[in-house]
Coordinates of C-alpha atoms in Angstrom, one line a residue:
M897 CA 21.9 7.1 1.2
R898 CA 18.5 8.0 -0.8
P899 CA 15.5 5.5 -0.6
E900 CA 15.1 3.8 -3.9
L901 CA 11.7 2.4 -5.2
V902 CA 12.3 -0.9 -7.2
R903 CA 10.0 -2.7 -9.4
F904 CA 10.4 -6.3 -10.1
R905 CA 8.8 -7.8 -13.2
N906 CA 8.4 -11.1 -11.5
L907 CA 6.0 -9.8 -8.8
S908 CA 2.6 -8.4 -9.4
A909 CA 0.8 -8.0 -6.2
V910 CA -1.7 -5.0 -6.7
L911 CA -1.6 -2.1 -4.1
A912 CA -5.1 -1.6 -3.0
C913 CA -6.7 1.7 -2.8
A914 CA -7.6 2.4 0.9
G915 CA -8.7 6.0 0.6
I916 CA -7.0 9.1 1.1
L917 CA -7.1 10.5 4.9
A918 CA -7.9 14.3 3.8
A919 CA -6.1 16.8 5.9
A920 CA -7.7 20.2 6.4
S921 CA -5.3 23.0 6.8
A922 CA -5.3 26.7 6.8
Q923 CA -3.2 26.7 3.8
A924 CA -2.1 23.9 1.5
A925 CA 1.4 23.5 0.5
T926 CA 2.8 24.9 -2.8
I927 CA 5.1 22.3 -4.3
T928 CA 7.1 23.4 -7.2
I929 CA 9.1 21.0 -9.8
V930 CA 12.3 22.6 -10.6
N931 CA 13.6 21.0 -14.0
N932 CA 17.3 20.4 -13.8
D933 CA 17.4 18.3 -17.1
G934 CA 19.5 19.5 -20.0
V935 CA 18.5 20.3 -23.5
G936 CA 16.6 17.4 -25.2
E937 CA 16.6 15.1 -22.0
G938 CA 14.2 14.4 -19.3
F939 CA 11.6 17.1 -19.0
N940 CA 13.0 18.6 -22.0
D941 CA 12.5 15.6 -24.2
V942 CA 11.0 16.8 -27.6
T943 CA 10.0 13.3 -28.9
P944 CA 6.4 13.7 -30.0
A945 CA 3.8 12.1 -27.9
A946 CA 0.0 11.6 -28.3
P947 CA -2.0 12.7 -25.1
V948 CA -2.9 9.8 -22.9
G949 CA -5.0 9.0 -19.9
G950 CA -5.7 12.5 -19.0
N951 CA -2.3 13.9 -19.6
P952 CA -2.5 16.5 -22.4
G953 CA 1.3 16.7 -23.2
V954 CA 2.3 16.4 -26.8
T955 CA 6.1 15.6 -26.1
I956 CA 7.7 13.1 -23.8
G957 CA 9.2 15.9 -21.9
Q958 CA 5.7 17.8 -21.4
Q959 CA 4.0 14.4 -20.3
R960 CA 6.6 13.8 -17.6
L961 CA 6.3 17.3 -16.3
A962 CA 2.6 17.1 -16.2
V963 CA 2.8 13.8 -14.2
F964 CA 5.4 15.5 -11.6
Q965 CA 3.0 18.5 -11.3
H966 CA 0.0 16.4 -10.7
A967 CA 1.9 14.5 -8.0
A968 CA 3.0 17.7 -6.4
N969 CA -0.5 18.8 -6.4
I970 CA -1.7 15.7 -4.5
W971 CA 0.7 16.0 -1.9
G972 CA 0.4 19.9 -1.6
A973 CA -3.3 19.5 -1.2
L974 CA -2.8 17.2 1.8
L975 CA 0.1 18.8 3.6
P976 CA -0.4 22.5 5.2
S977 CA 2.6 24.8 4.8
T978 CA 3.1 28.5 4.4
V979 CA 6.5 27.9 2.7
E980 CA 7.0 26.7 -0.9
I981 CA 8.4 23.2 -1.4
R982 CA 11.0 23.1 -4.2
V983 CA 11.9 19.8 -5.9
N984 CA 15.1 19.4 -7.9
A985 CA 13.9 16.8 -10.3
V986 CA 15.8 14.9 -13.2
F987 CA 15.6 12.1 -15.4
N988 CA 18.9 10.2 -15.7
P989 CA 20.1 6.6 -16.7
Q990 CA 19.7 4.2 -13.7
T991 CA 19.8 0.2 -13.5
C992 CA 17.4 -1.6 -15.6
T993 CA 17.4 -5.1 -17.0
A994 CA 14.9 -7.3 -18.9
T995 CA 13.4 -8.5 -15.3
S996 CA 14.1 -5.5 -12.8
A997 CA 14.7 -1.7 -12.6
V998 CA 15.2 1.0 -10.0
L999 CA 12.7 3.5 -11.0
G1000 CA 13.6 6.4 -8.7
S1001 CA 15.1 7.8 -5.7
A1002 CA 14.6 10.9 -3.7
G1003 CA 15.5 12.6 -0.4
P1004 CA 16.1 16.0 1.4
T1005 CA 18.8 18.4 0.5
Q1006 CA 19.3 19.4 4.0
I1007 CA 18.2 18.5 7.6
W1008 CA 17.6 20.6 10.4
V1009 CA 17.9 20.3 14.3
N1010 CA 16.9 22.8 17.0
F1011 CA 15.2 25.3 14.7
P1012 CA 12.5 27.6 15.9
G1013 CA 9.3 25.7 16.4
A1014 CA 10.7 22.3 16.4
P1015 CA 8.3 20.2 18.4
F1016 CA 11.4 18.1 19.7
N1017 CA 14.9 19.6 20.2
N1018 CA 18.1 17.4 19.3
F1019 CA 16.2 15.6 16.6
W1020 CA 16.7 15.9 12.6
Y1021 CA 14.1 17.0 10.5
H1022 CA 13.8 17.0 6.6
V1023 CA 14.0 20.6 5.5
A1024 CA 10.6 20.9 4.2
L1025 CA 8.9 19.8 7.4
A1026 CA 11.4 22.1 9.3
N1027 CA 10.2 24.9 7.1
R1028 CA 6.8 24.2 7.8
L1029 CA 7.2 24.0 11.5
T1030 CA 9.0 27.2 11.9
F1031 CA 6.7 29.0 9.1
A1032 CA 9.8 30.4 7.4
D1033 CA 12.2 29.1 4.8
L1034 CA 15.3 28.3 6.7
D1035 CA 17.6 28.4 3.5
P1036 CA 15.9 30.4 0.7
A1037 CA 19.1 29.8 -1.4
L1038 CA 18.5 26.1 -1.7
N1039 CA 15.7 23.9 -2.8
D1040 CA 14.3 21.3 -0.6
I1041 CA 14.1 17.9 -2.3
N1042 CA 16.3 16.1 -4.7
A1043 CA 14.6 13.4 -7.0
T1044 CA 16.0 11.5 -9.8
F1045 CA 14.0 8.9 -12.0
N1046 CA 15.1 6.2 -14.5
S1047 CA 15.5 7.6 -18.1
N1048 CA 16.3 3.9 -19.3
L1049 CA 12.8 2.9 -19.2
G1050 CA 11.7 2.1 -22.9
L1051 CA 15.1 1.8 -24.0
P1052 CA 16.6 -1.6 -25.4
G1053 CA 17.8 -4.1 -22.7
C1054 CA 15.3 -2.4 -20.3
G1055 CA 12.0 -4.6 -19.6
F1056 CA 10.0 -1.6 -18.7
T1057 CA 8.4 1.5 -20.2
W1058 CA 7.0 4.4 -18.4
Y1059 CA 3.2 5.2 -18.5
Y1060 CA 2.4 8.9 -18.5
G1061 CA -1.4 8.8 -18.0
L1062 CA -3.0 10.0 -14.9
D1063 CA -6.1 7.4 -15.0
G1064 CA -4.2 4.3 -13.7
N1065 CA -4.6 2.3 -17.0
E1066 CA -1.0 1.6 -17.5
G1067 CA -1.6 -2.1 -18.6
T1068 CA 1.8 -3.8 -18.9
A1069 CA 3.6 -0.5 -18.6
T1070 CA 5.1 1.2 -15.4
E1071 CA 2.8 4.0 -14.1
L1072 CA 5.0 7.0 -13.4
L1073 CA 2.6 8.9 -11.1
P1074 CA 2.6 6.6 -8.1
V1075 CA 6.5 6.4 -8.5
V1076 CA 6.6 10.1 -8.0
L1077 CA 4.3 10.2 -5.2
H1078 CA 6.5 7.6 -3.4
E1079 CA 9.6 9.5 -3.8
L1080 CA 8.2 12.8 -2.9
G1081 CA 7.1 11.0 0.3
H1082 CA 10.8 10.2 1.0
G1083 CA 11.8 13.7 0.3
L1084 CA 8.9 15.1 2.5
G1085 CA 10.0 13.0 5.7
F1086 CA 9.5 9.3 5.1
S1087 CA 13.2 8.3 5.8
T1088 CA 15.5 8.0 8.6
T1089 CA 18.9 9.9 8.6
T1090 CA 20.7 7.1 10.8
N1091 CA 23.1 4.8 9.2
G1092 CA 21.5 1.4 9.2
T1093 CA 24.6 -0.4 8.6
T1094 CA 26.6 0.9 11.2
G1095 CA 23.8 2.1 13.5
N1096 CA 25.4 5.5 14.0
F1097 CA 23.3 8.8 14.0
N1098 CA 24.1 11.6 11.7
T1099 CA 26.5 13.8 13.5
G1100 CA 25.4 11.9 16.8
L1101 CA 21.9 13.0 16.7
P1102 CA 18.7 10.9 15.9
S1103 CA 16.0 11.8 13.3
I1104 CA 12.5 12.4 14.2
F1105 CA 11.6 9.3 12.2
D1106 CA 13.8 7.2 14.8
K1107 CA 11.6 8.4 17.7
F1108 CA 8.7 6.2 16.4
L1109 CA 10.9 3.1 15.4
Y1110 CA 10.1 0.5 18.0
D1111 CA 12.4 -2.6 18.3
N1112 CA 10.4 -5.7 19.5
I1113 CA 13.6 -7.4 20.3
S1114 CA 15.1 -4.7 22.8
G1115 CA 11.9 -3.0 23.7
G1116 CA 13.2 0.4 22.8
H1117 CA 13.1 3.2 20.3
W1118 CA 15.8 3.9 17.8
D1119 CA 16.5 7.2 19.3
T1120 CA 17.4 5.4 22.7
M1121 CA 19.1 2.6 21.8
T1122 CA 22.8 1.6 21.0
A1123 CA 24.5 1.7 17.6
A1124 CA 24.8 -2.2 17.8
Q1125 CA 21.1 -2.7 18.7
R1126 CA 20.1 -0.5 15.7
V1127 CA 22.3 -2.7 13.4
A1128 CA 20.4 -5.8 14.6
S1129 CA 17.2 -4.1 14.5
A1130 CA 17.7 -3.1 10.8
I1131 CA 17.9 -6.8 9.8
S1132 CA 15.4 -8.1 12.3
C1133 CA 12.9 -9.6 9.7
G1134 CA 9.9 -7.6 10.8
K1135 CA 10.5 -7.1 14.4
L1136 CA 10.8 -3.3 13.9
A1137 CA 7.8 -1.4 13.7
W1138 CA 6.3 2.3 13.7
D1139 CA 4.2 3.2 17.1
G1140 CA 3.2 6.6 15.9
T1141 CA -0.5 6.5 17.2
S1142 CA -1.9 8.4 14.0
A1143 CA -0.3 5.7 11.7
M1144 CA -1.5 2.8 14.1
A1145 CA -5.0 4.1 13.9
G1146 CA -5.1 4.2 10.2
A1147 CA -3.7 0.8 10.0
S1148 CA -6.2 -0.5 12.4
V1149 CA -8.9 0.5 10.0
T1150 CA -7.4 -0.4 6.6
M1151 CA -5.3 -3.5 7.1
G1152 CA -6.9 -6.8 6.3
P1153 CA -6.5 -10.0 8.5
K1154 CA -3.5 -11.9 8.8
S1155 CA -3.1 -14.9 6.3
L1156 CA -1.2 -17.9 7.8
L1157 CA -0.6 -21.7 7.4
R1158 CA -2.0 -23.6 10.3
V1159 CA -0.6 -27.2 10.9
H1160 CA -3.2 -29.5 12.7
A1161 CA -1.2 -32.7 12.6
P1162 CA 1.4 -34.5 13.3
A1163 CA 2.4 -33.2 16.6
P1164 CA 5.9 -32.1 15.6
A1165 CA 4.9 -29.7 13.1
V1166 CA 1.7 -28.5 14.9
G1167 CA 1.3 -24.5 14.8
D1168 CA 0.9 -21.4 12.9
Y1169 CA 3.4 -20.4 10.3
D1170 CA 3.9 -16.9 8.6
I1171 CA 3.3 -17.0 4.8
G1172 CA 3.5 -14.9 1.8
A1173 CA 0.2 -14.6 0.0
A1174 CA -0.3 -15.0 -3.7
S1175 CA -1.2 -12.0 -6.2
F1176 CA -3.1 -14.5 -8.2
G1177 CA -6.0 -17.0 -7.6
P1178 CA -8.6 -16.6 -4.7
S1179 CA -7.8 -14.8 -1.5
I1180 CA -7.2 -16.9 1.5
S1181 CA -9.5 -14.4 3.3
A1182 CA -12.5 -15.5 0.9
G1183 CA -12.4 -18.9 2.6
T1184 CA -10.2 -21.5 4.6
V1185 CA -8.9 -24.5 2.6
T1186 CA -8.0 -27.5 4.8
G1187 CA -6.3 -30.8 3.5
D1188 CA -3.7 -33.4 3.8
V1189 CA -0.4 -32.3 2.2
V1190 CA 1.4 -34.2 -0.6
L1191 CA 4.8 -33.4 -2.0
Y1192 CA 4.6 -32.7 -5.8
E1193 CA 6.9 -35.1 -7.6
D1194 CA 7.7 -35.1 -11.4
A1195 CA 10.1 -36.8 -13.6
V1196 CA 12.7 -34.1 -14.2
A1197 CA 15.5 -33.1 -11.5
P1198 CA 14.7 -31.4 -9.3
I1199 CA 11.7 -33.6 -9.1
N1200 CA 9.9 -31.3 -6.3
D1201 CA 10.0 -28.0 -8.4
G1202 CA 6.5 -28.3 -10.0
C1203 CA 8.0 -27.1 -13.1
E1204 CA 7.2 -30.2 -15.3
A1205 CA 3.7 -31.7 -15.8
P1206 CA 1.6 -34.0 -15.2
P1207 CA 3.4 -34.9 -11.9
V1208 CA 4.0 -38.6 -11.6
N1209 CA 2.0 -38.7 -8.4
A1210 CA -1.0 -36.9 -9.8
A1211 CA -3.4 -39.4 -8.5
A1212 CA -2.1 -38.7 -4.7
L1213 CA -2.3 -34.9 -5.1
A1214 CA -6.0 -34.9 -6.3
G1215 CA -8.0 -33.3 -3.6
K1216 CA -4.8 -32.5 -1.6
I1217 CA -2.7 -29.6 -0.9
A1218 CA 0.7 -29.8 -3.1
L1219 CA 4.1 -28.8 -1.3
I1220 CA 6.3 -27.5 -4.1
D1221 CA 9.9 -26.2 -3.9
R1222 CA 10.7 -22.7 -5.1
G1223 CA 12.8 -22.0 -8.3
F1224 CA 13.4 -22.9 -11.7
C1225 CA 10.1 -21.7 -13.1
G1226 CA 7.5 -19.0 -12.2
F1227 CA 5.1 -19.5 -9.5
V1228 CA 2.0 -19.6 -11.8
I1229 CA 3.5 -22.4 -13.7
K1230 CA 3.8 -24.4 -10.2
V1231 CA 0.4 -23.5 -9.1
K1232 CA -1.3 -24.2 -12.4
N1233 CA 0.4 -27.5 -12.8
A1234 CA -0.8 -28.6 -9.4
Q1235 CA -4.3 -27.3 -10.3
N1236 CA -4.5 -29.4 -13.3
A1237 CA -3.3 -32.4 -11.2
G1238 CA -6.5 -31.8 -9.0
A1239 CA -4.8 -30.1 -6.0
I1240 CA -7.1 -27.9 -3.9
G1241 CA -4.3 -25.5 -2.7
V1242 CA -0.5 -25.2 -3.2
I1243 CA 2.5 -24.4 -0.6
I1244 CA 5.7 -23.2 -2.0
A1245 CA 8.8 -23.7 0.1
D1246 CA 11.6 -21.3 -0.3
N1247 CA 14.8 -22.7 -1.7
A1248 CA 17.4 -20.3 0.5
A1249 CA 17.3 -19.1 3.9
G1250 CA 15.7 -15.6 4.7
C1251 CA 13.1 -13.6 6.6
P1252 CA 9.4 -14.5 6.5
P1253 CA 8.6 -14.7 2.8
A1254 CA 7.1 -12.0 0.5
G1255 CA 4.4 -13.0 -1.8
L1256 CA 4.0 -15.0 -4.8
G1257 CA 4.1 -12.8 -7.9
G1258 CA 2.7 -13.4 -11.1
A1259 CA -0.9 -13.5 -12.8
D1260 CA -3.3 -16.0 -14.2
P1261 CA -6.9 -15.5 -14.2
T1262 CA -7.5 -19.2 -14.7
I1263 CA -6.0 -20.2 -11.5
T1264 CA -8.8 -21.1 -9.0
I1265 CA -6.9 -22.6 -6.0
P1266 CA -5.3 -20.5 -3.1
S1267 CA -1.5 -20.8 -2.8
V1268 CA 1.0 -19.5 -0.1
R1269 CA 4.9 -19.2 0.1
I1270 CA 6.9 -20.4 3.4
T1271 CA 10.5 -20.2 4.4
L1272 CA 13.1 -22.8 3.8
P1273 CA 13.2 -24.1 7.5
N1274 CA 9.6 -24.3 7.7
G1275 CA 9.4 -26.1 4.2
N1276 CA 11.9 -28.7 5.6
L1277 CA 9.8 -29.1 8.7
L1278 CA 6.7 -30.0 6.7
K1279 CA 8.9 -32.5 4.7
A1280 CA 10.1 -34.2 7.7
N1281 CA 6.5 -34.6 8.8
L1282 CA 4.6 -35.6 5.8
V1283 CA 3.0 -38.8 7.0
G1284 CA -0.5 -37.5 8.3
L1285 CA 0.3 -33.9 7.6
N1286 CA -3.0 -32.0 7.6
V1287 CA -3.2 -28.1 7.2
S1288 CA -5.5 -25.1 6.6
L1289 CA -4.6 -22.2 4.5
T1290 CA -6.6 -19.8 6.6
I1291 CA -6.6 -16.2 8.3
D1292 CA -6.2 -15.2 11.9
P1293 CA -9.2 -12.8 12.3
G1294 CA -7.6 -11.6 15.8
S1295 CA -4.5 -10.2 13.7
L1296 CA -4.1 -7.7 11.1
A1297 CA -1.8 -8.0 8.2
G1298 CA 1.7 -6.2 8.6
L1299 CA 0.9 -5.1 12.2
D1300 CA 2.8 -6.6 15.4
A1301 CA 1.1 -7.9 18.5
G1302 CA 0.9 -4.4 19.7
G1303 CA -0.8 -2.8 16.7
R1304 CA 2.3 -1.2 15.4
V1305 CA 3.1 -0.9 11.8
R1306 CA 6.0 -3.2 10.6
M1307 CA 9.0 -1.7 8.7
N1308 CA 11.0 -3.3 6.3
T1309 CA 14.0 -5.0 7.8
P1310 CA 15.2 -7.9 5.6
N1311 CA 18.2 -9.9 6.2
P1312 CA 20.7 -8.9 4.8
F1313 CA 20.5 -5.2 4.9
Q1314 CA 19.3 -3.5 1.6
G1315 CA 20.6 0.1 1.1
G1316 CA 18.0 2.3 0.0
S1317 CA 15.3 -0.2 0.8
S1318 CA 15.6 -1.2 4.7
V1319 CA 14.1 0.8 7.5
S1320 CA 12.9 3.6 5.4
H1321 CA 9.9 1.5 4.1
W1322 CA 6.7 -0.1 5.3
D1323 CA 7.1 -4.0 5.4
T1324 CA 5.9 -5.8 2.3
A1325 CA 3.5 -7.8 4.7
L1326 CA 0.9 -5.1 4.9
Q1327 CA -2.2 -6.2 3.1
P1328 CA -3.5 -4.4 1.2
N1329 CA -0.2 -3.0 -0.2
V1330 CA 0.7 0.6 0.6
L1331 CA 2.5 3.4 -1.2
M1332 CA 5.6 3.6 0.8
E1333 CA 6.6 -0.2 0.4
P1334 CA 10.1 -0.8 -1.3
A1335 CA 8.8 -2.4 -4.4
I1336 CA 5.9 -2.1 -6.7
N1337 CA 4.0 -4.8 -8.6
G1338 CA 1.6 -4.4 -11.2
N1339 CA -0.8 -1.5 -10.4
L1340 CA 0.1 1.1 -7.8
S1341 CA -2.6 3.0 -6.3
S1342 CA -2.2 6.9 -6.8
T1343 CA -3.2 7.5 -3.1
V1344 CA -1.2 8.2 0.1
D1345 CA -3.0 5.7 2.3
I1346 CA -1.5 5.5 5.9
T1347 CA 1.7 7.4 4.8
L1348 CA -0.4 10.6 5.5
N1349 CA -1.0 9.3 9.1
H1350 CA 2.7 8.8 9.4
F1351 CA 3.1 12.4 8.4
A1352 CA 0.7 13.4 11.4
D1353 CA 3.0 11.3 13.5
I1354 CA 6.3 13.4 12.7
G1355 CA 4.8 16.7 12.9
W1356 CA 3.2 17.7 9.2
L1357 CA -0.3 17.9 10.5
D1358 CA -0.1 18.5 14.3
A1359 CA 1.3 22.0 13.9
A1360 CA -2.0 23.5 12.4
T1361 CA -2.5 26.9 13.9
S1362 CA -6.3 26.2 14.3
I1363 CA -8.7 23.2 14.8
A1364 CA -9.6 21.8 11.6
I1365 CA -11.5 18.3 11.1
A1366 CA -11.7 16.3 7.9
P1367 CA -13.0 12.8 7.5
G1368 CA -10.8 9.8 6.4
Y1369 CA -11.5 6.1 6.4
I1370 CA -15.0 4.8 6.4
N1371 CA -15.7 1.2 7.1
V1372 CA -19.1 -0.1 7.2
G1373 CA -19.8 -3.6 7.6
S1374 CA -21.4 -6.5 9.7
E1375 CA -20.0 -5.1 12.9
G1376 CA -21.3 -1.5 12.4
V1377 CA -20.0 1.8 11.3
R1378 CA -16.2 2.9 11.8
I1379 CA -15.0 6.4 10.8
E1380 CA -11.9 8.1 11.3
W1381 CA -11.4 11.9 11.3
F1382 CA -8.3 14.1 11.1
A1383 CA -8.6 16.8 13.6
A1384 CA -5.5 19.1 13.9
G1385 CA -5.0 20.1 17.6
A1386 CA -7.8 17.5 18.7
S1387 CA -5.9 16.9 21.9
E1388 CA -6.8 20.5 23.2
L1389 CA -10.6 19.8 23.1
S1390 CA -13.2 17.4 24.5
W1391 CA -15.1 15.5 21.9
S1392 CA -18.6 14.1 21.3
A1393 CA -20.2 12.4 18.5
E1394 CA -23.8 12.5 17.3
R1395 CA -25.9 10.6 14.7
T1396 CA -29.0 11.2 12.6
T1397 CA -31.2 9.3 10.2
G1398 CA -31.8 12.4 8.2
D1399 CA -34.8 13.8 10.1
D1400 CA -32.9 16.8 11.7
Q1401 CA -32.8 14.9 15.1
W1402 CA -29.4 14.4 16.5
T1403 CA -28.6 11.7 19.0
T1404 CA -25.5 11.6 21.1
I1405 CA -23.5 8.2 20.7
A1406 CA -20.5 6.7 22.2
E1407 CA -17.7 9.2 22.7
P1408 CA -14.8 9.0 20.0
T1409 CA -11.5 7.8 20.9
L1410 CA -8.7 10.1 20.6
M1411 CA -5.6 8.4 19.1
G1412 CA -2.5 10.7 19.8
R1413 CA -3.0 14.3 19.2
S1414 CA -4.8 14.4 15.8
V1415 CA -6.9 11.3 15.0
L1416 CA -10.4 10.6 16.3
I1417 CA -11.9 7.1 15.9
L1418 CA -15.6 6.8 16.0
E1419 CA -17.3 3.4 16.3
D1420 CA -21.1 2.7 16.3
P1421 CA -22.1 -1.0 16.6
T1422 CA -25.8 0.0 17.3
V1423 CA -26.9 0.3 13.6
T1424 CA -29.9 -1.3 11.9
P1425 CA -29.0 -2.9 8.6
G1426 CA -30.5 -1.3 5.4
T1427 CA -30.6 2.3 7.2
D1428 CA -29.0 5.6 6.1
Y1429 CA -27.1 7.5 8.8
G1430 CA -25.2 10.8 9.3
Y1431 CA -22.4 11.5 11.8
R1432 CA -20.6 14.2 13.2
V1433 CA -17.9 15.0 15.8
I1434 CA -18.0 17.9 18.0
G1435 CA -15.1 19.5 19.9
R1436 CA -15.4 21.8 22.7
G1437 CA -12.8 24.0 24.8
N1438 CA -10.4 27.2 24.6
G1439 CA -13.8 29.1 24.3
E1440 CA -14.7 27.6 20.9
T1441 CA -16.9 24.6 19.4
T1442 CA -15.8 23.1 16.3
T1443 CA -18.1 20.8 14.4
S1444 CA -17.1 18.4 11.6
E1445 CA -18.9 18.2 8.3
I1446 CA -21.5 15.2 8.2
V1447 CA -20.6 11.9 6.9
W1448 CA -23.4 9.8 5.4
V1449 CA -23.1 6.1 5.4
S1450 CA -25.6 3.5 4.4
T1451 CA -25.5 0.2 6.4
P1452 CA -25.9 -2.9 4.4
D1453 CA -28.7 -5.3 4.2
A1454 CA -27.8 -8.4 6.3
A1455 CA -28.3 -10.5 3.4
M1456 CA -26.2 -8.6 0.8
Q1457 CA -23.2 -10.2 -0.6
L1458 CA -20.1 -9.2 -2.8
A1459 CA -21.4 -9.9 -6.5
L1460 CA -20.5 -9.3 -10.0
E1461 CA -23.0 -9.3 -12.6
G1462 CA -20.5 -8.9 -15.4
A1463 CA -20.3 -6.7 -18.6
Q1464 CA -23.7 -5.4 -20.3
P1465 CA -23.7 -6.3 -22.9
N1466 CA -21.6 -9.6 -23.2
P1467 CA -20.2 -9.8 -25.9
A1468 CA -19.1 -6.2 -25.4
V1469 CA -17.4 -3.6 -27.7
G1470 CA -14.3 -2.6 -26.4
R1471 CA -15.0 1.3 -25.8
N1472 CA -18.3 0.5 -24.1
M1473 CA -18.1 -2.0 -21.3
N1474 CA -20.9 -1.4 -18.5
V1475 CA -20.2 -3.4 -15.4
A1476 CA -22.7 -4.2 -12.8
F1477 CA -21.8 -5.1 -9.4
T1478 CA -23.1 -5.3 -5.6
L1479 CA -21.0 -4.2 -2.6
P1480 CA -22.0 -5.4 0.8
G1481 CA -20.6 -2.6 2.5
V1482 CA -18.1 0.5 2.7
A1483 CA -14.6 -0.5 2.4
R1484 CA -11.8 -0.4 -0.4
A1485 CA -13.0 -1.8 -3.4
R1486 CA -11.6 -2.1 -7.0
L1487 CA -12.8 -3.4 -10.3
D1488 CA -10.0 -4.6 -12.6
L1489 CA -10.5 -5.8 -16.3
V1490 CA -7.5 -8.3 -17.2
N1491 CA -6.5 -10.2 -20.1
V1492 CA -5.6 -13.9 -20.1
A1493 CA -2.2 -13.2 -19.0
G1494 CA -3.4 -11.6 -15.9
R1495 CA -2.2 -7.9 -17.2
V1496 CA -4.6 -5.3 -15.6
L1497 CA -5.7 -3.3 -18.7
R1498 CA -8.4 -1.1 -17.0
S1499 CA -9.4 -0.5 -13.8
A1500 CA -11.8 1.5 -11.4
D1501 CA -11.4 2.5 -7.9
L1502 CA -14.6 1.8 -6.0
S1503 CA -13.5 2.8 -2.5
G1504 CA -16.0 5.5 -2.2
Y1505 CA -19.0 3.4 -3.3
G1506 CA -21.7 2.6 -0.7
P1507 CA -23.3 -0.8 -0.3
G1508 CA -25.9 -1.8 -2.8
R1509 CA -25.9 -2.3 -6.5
H1510 CA -23.8 -0.2 -8.8
A1511 CA -22.7 0.0 -12.3
V1512 CA -19.5 1.7 -13.9
N1513 CA -18.3 2.0 -17.5
L1514 CA -14.8 0.4 -18.0
G1515 CA -14.6 1.8 -21.5
G1516 CA -11.1 3.2 -22.2
D1517 CA -9.8 5.6 -24.7
R1518 CA -8.7 2.9 -27.0
S1519 CA -10.4 -0.2 -28.3
L1520 CA -9.4 -3.6 -27.0
P1521 CA -8.9 -6.3 -29.4
A1522 CA -11.5 -9.0 -29.8
G1523 CA -10.8 -11.8 -27.5
T1524 CA -11.8 -13.1 -23.9
Y1525 CA -10.8 -11.0 -20.9
F1526 CA -11.8 -11.4 -17.3
L1527 CA -13.4 -8.9 -14.8
R1528 CA -12.5 -9.0 -11.0
L1529 CA -14.0 -7.2 -8.3
Y1530 CA -12.2 -6.8 -4.9
Q1531 CA -13.4 -5.5 -1.6
D1532 CA -12.2 -6.3 1.8
G1533 CA -9.9 -9.1 1.1
K1534 CA -12.6 -10.9 -1.0
S1535 CA -13.0 -11.2 -4.6
V1536 CA -15.2 -12.5 -7.3
A1537 CA -14.5 -12.9 -11.2
K1538 CA -16.3 -13.1 -14.3
P1539 CA -15.2 -13.5 -18.1
V1540 CA -16.3 -11.2 -20.7
V1541 CA -15.9 -11.5 -24.4
V1542 CA -14.9 -8.4 -26.5
I1543 CA -15.9 -8.3 -30.1
D1544 CA -14.8 -5.5 -32.8

């Protein structure tokens, strides 16, 4: 069963850019798109189209092919292989309704075991990876990946349309580029060959994917567990995790702190509870909200759903955190009704049993209070203890979102099992969201985030024939500097690290930590705010010395804060919108322009910007209608917003 990427219209969490971990290799892979569409369809659709967002195609078919080749080039630049990777690609009708759609599916055409150069015997490998490891095409007569995408988008009855631009400015449409990146990821190796519903291996042998699937219930890995244990693990609600050292290292740098609901009183309910975060309103990481909890009540049955306003107990809700049942209307409606009644936060309780909740989807830039989602049993527990119920919507700075207690990256294991989704995706609890999650919502980043670290774990990057070093994630903040390098063959050398302030004098600092066989983590807490530093790592052994390129960072001034000055000028003209802002450090960052309905119209990835004041132009290739819009600046779990007026 091939993994599928699904988009739900009623979810809108944005997948934040975390930066691409750049892989240095002797030879980048060549990925070729093989057009299997018929005359006049798919890639051969001759419907005229105007070039858009950097895509020069003048027909729908040409634009689709340009997007596919762009995605292939991204993966090819990151993955080393001397063997061409060929992708059978088609556009065919697939499920699409007004509210949800299957966007695409992909998988390998073959899997191989015990081939020359296999790092582990008796494990299945996707054919593109097997070819890479054996430095030869194991079956030249057969292509390597099958990929199918939904041709129904844009047709009557389907609530979605494809956006073929390469600039990330898809607005309300569905951007094809990250969808193709996601599906190619499955074909290249991000999926198991084991049957999740029966727990049975393919012909009695596990996949290399299974070797890194750690089950927190049994304490074993999928390749050594029984079929019955694997069946239970596949529906364990977040108890299955990836323990490859490269992916764990990447996640430890890029994931934000875990958000939670903390109950202070009364005693029967005291404790911390898992929550689903909202894609609208302020982030919980921006500040803790504490208050007494009051059940929202309106005059229309069911009276606790928050769909009617004003509530009959508006006076009691003022200054309190509202508890509302899920169902019957959108999340943003419930939260906005509570906000208008004076609530300082919202807890939405599920109306059906299930795993720890996913997020709250939707968009409304006028929502200014935080909101979270909890399970049905936890909601019932709170309702049974409403007298004196006092809680905080807060974060656990000691835990990272989407990681288990051992720092492993959680996999998607909902109950019941979801074919094409379960196990072969990251868990939706990861924040920021990442490319290989099972659903996309709003904008999806066209980067490959910790998925490239995953490929290092299964063998794509460790098999380089010589030492090669490239910088990956960089974080600079109040706790110092942290830099990740990918170094193919790193375990064969001894490593040191050096720092300079630009005077050509290098000082040896703390030795970098080797994670697995290929990831080096450098941490330097001994920095002075407001200073520029250069860093490099040096590997010695096997009669050679290998030195990385220099990574320059600027440490933030201690008083520097995330700030958004807004558009200049304001009112602005739709094609000329300069936006000034200040970043306190080097971490994932993004600037969005949204309309009053919360739709992202334009975006700028700021993840490569250093600390300090900057400006970007959010002018697009088409004018915006006159009206009021909102600018939103995000970095490291925090956000600020400013309105902007556009004139003709």
